[in-house]
CSV table of C-alpha atoms in Angstrom, one decimal:
chain,number,residue,atom,x,y,z
C,1,ALA,CA,95.5,127.8,77.8
C,2,VAL,CA,96.6,126.2,81.0
C,3,VAL,CA,99.9,125.4,82.7
C,4,SER,CA,100.2,122.9,85.5
C,5,THR,CA,103.1,121.9,87.8
C,6,GLN,CA,103.6,119.5,90.7
C,7,SER,CA,106.9,121.0,91.7
C,8,THR,CA,105.2,123.0,94.4
C,9,GLY,CA,103.6,120.1,96.2
C,10,ALA,CA,105.1,121.1,99.6
C,11,VAL,CA,103.1,124.4,99.5
C,12,ALA,CA,100.0,122.8,98.0
C,13,SER,CA,100.0,120.2,100.7
C,14,SER,CA,100.7,122.4,103.8
C,15,VAL,CA,99.3,125.9,103.3
C,16,GLU,CA,95.7,126.7,104.0
C,17,ARG,CA,95.6,129.9,102.1
C,18,LEU,CA,98.4,131.8,100.3
C,19,GLN,CA,99.2,135.1,102.0
C,20,PRO,CA,100.8,138.1,100.3
C,21,VAL,CA,104.4,137.2,101.3
C,22,CYS,CA,106.2,138.9,98.5
C,23,GLN,CA,105.8,141.4,95.6
C,24,HIS,CA,104.7,138.6,93.2
C,25,SER,CA,101.6,138.0,95.2
C,26,VAL,CA,99.8,141.0,93.7
C,27,PHE,CA,99.8,139.4,90.3
C,28,ILE,CA,98.1,136.1,91.3
C,29,GLU,CA,95.0,137.2,93.2
C,30,PRO,CA,92.5,135.9,93.5
C,31,VAL,CA,93.7,132.3,94.1
C,32,SER,CA,91.3,129.4,94.2
C,33,TYR,CA,91.6,126.0,95.9
C,34,HIS,CA,90.6,122.5,95.0
C,35,PRO,CA,90.6,119.7,97.6
C,36,TYR,CA,92.5,116.5,97.0
C,37,ARG,CA,90.3,113.5,96.4
C,38,GLY,CA,92.8,110.9,95.3
C,39,ILE,CA,93.7,109.9,91.8
C,40,VAL,CA,91.1,111.1,89.3
C,41,VAL,CA,89.8,108.3,87.1
C,42,ASP,CA,86.3,109.7,86.6
C,43,GLN,CA,85.6,112.5,84.2
C,44,SER,CA,82.8,113.7,86.5
C,45,GLU,CA,85.3,115.5,88.7
C,46,ARG,CA,85.7,118.2,85.9
C,47,ALA,CA,82.4,119.8,87.1
C,48,GLU,CA,83.7,120.1,90.7
C,49,LEU,CA,87.1,121.4,89.5
C,50,ALA,CA,85.3,124.1,87.4
C,51,ARG,CA,83.2,125.1,90.5
C,52,ASN,CA,86.4,125.5,92.6
C,53,PHE,CA,88.1,127.5,89.8
C,54,PRO,CA,85.6,130.3,89.2
C,55,ALA,CA,86.3,133.5,87.2
C,56,PRO,CA,88.0,135.9,87.8
C,57,SER,CA,90.5,133.5,89.4
C,58,LYS,CA,93.3,132.4,87.1
C,59,CYS,CA,95.4,130.5,89.7
C,60,LEU,CA,94.4,127.3,91.4
C,61,VAL,CA,96.1,125.4,94.2
C,62,MET,CA,95.2,121.7,93.9
C,63,ARG,CA,95.7,120.5,97.5
C,64,ASN,CA,98.3,117.8,97.9
C,65,HIS,CA,99.0,117.9,94.2
C,66,GLY,CA,100.3,121.2,92.7
C,67,LEU,CA,99.3,124.3,90.8
C,68,LEU,CA,97.2,125.2,87.8
C,69,THR,CA,97.0,128.5,86.0
C,70,GLY,CA,94.8,129.5,83.1
C,71,GLY,CA,94.8,132.4,80.7
C,72,GLY,CA,93.6,133.7,77.4
C,73,THR,CA,96.9,132.8,75.9
C,74,ILE,CA,99.7,130.4,76.8
C,75,GLU,CA,101.9,133.4,77.5
C,76,GLU,CA,99.4,134.7,80.2
C,77,ALA,CA,99.1,131.2,81.7
C,78,PHE,CA,102.9,130.8,81.8
C,79,LEU,CA,103.4,134.3,83.4
C,80,LEU,CA,100.8,133.6,86.1
C,81,MET,CA,102.6,130.3,86.8
C,82,PHE,CA,105.9,132.1,87.0
C,83,TYR,CA,104.5,134.5,89.7
C,84,LEU,CA,102.6,131.7,91.6
C,85,HIS,CA,105.7,129.6,91.6
C,86,ALA,CA,107.8,132.5,92.9
C,87,VAL,CA,105.3,133.0,95.8
C,88,CYS,CA,105.6,129.3,96.6
C,89,LYS,CA,109.4,129.5,96.6
C,90,VAL,CA,109.2,132.3,99.2
C,91,TYR,CA,106.9,130.1,101.3
C,92,VAL,CA,109.5,127.3,101.3
C,93,ALA,CA,112.5,129.5,101.8
C,94,ALA,CA,111.0,131.4,104.7
C,95,GLY,CA,109.7,128.2,106.4
C,96,TYR,CA,106.0,129.1,106.0
C,97,THR,CA,105.1,125.6,105.1
C,98,HIS,CA,105.3,124.6,108.7
C,99,ARG,CA,104.6,127.8,110.6
C,100,PRO,CA,102.2,130.7,110.0
C,101,VAL,CA,103.1,133.8,108.1
C,102,PRO,CA,103.7,136.6,110.6
C,103,LYS,CA,101.0,139.3,110.9
C,104,GLN,CA,101.9,142.5,109.0
């Protein structure tokens, strides 16, 4: 089961790697990343997407696009998206989309 959203495009477009900025971060690791290649009209991109979303990762940031989560059930995929979205909300609220996360 998968869940996808584009509502976090600001983070997907501007953050190199998600850092543990809040408590929700512990539930989403490891996070994978897929580069933006424009609008996909060719089914051949599925293989590259699969390579960029290896197990045990269940959270994928699709650069300049949005987020994708996968799970054994729709409930798991939804809960992962809830946590991943919460992390992205902290990034936006704290201004980390245009400046680095401070060292801890």
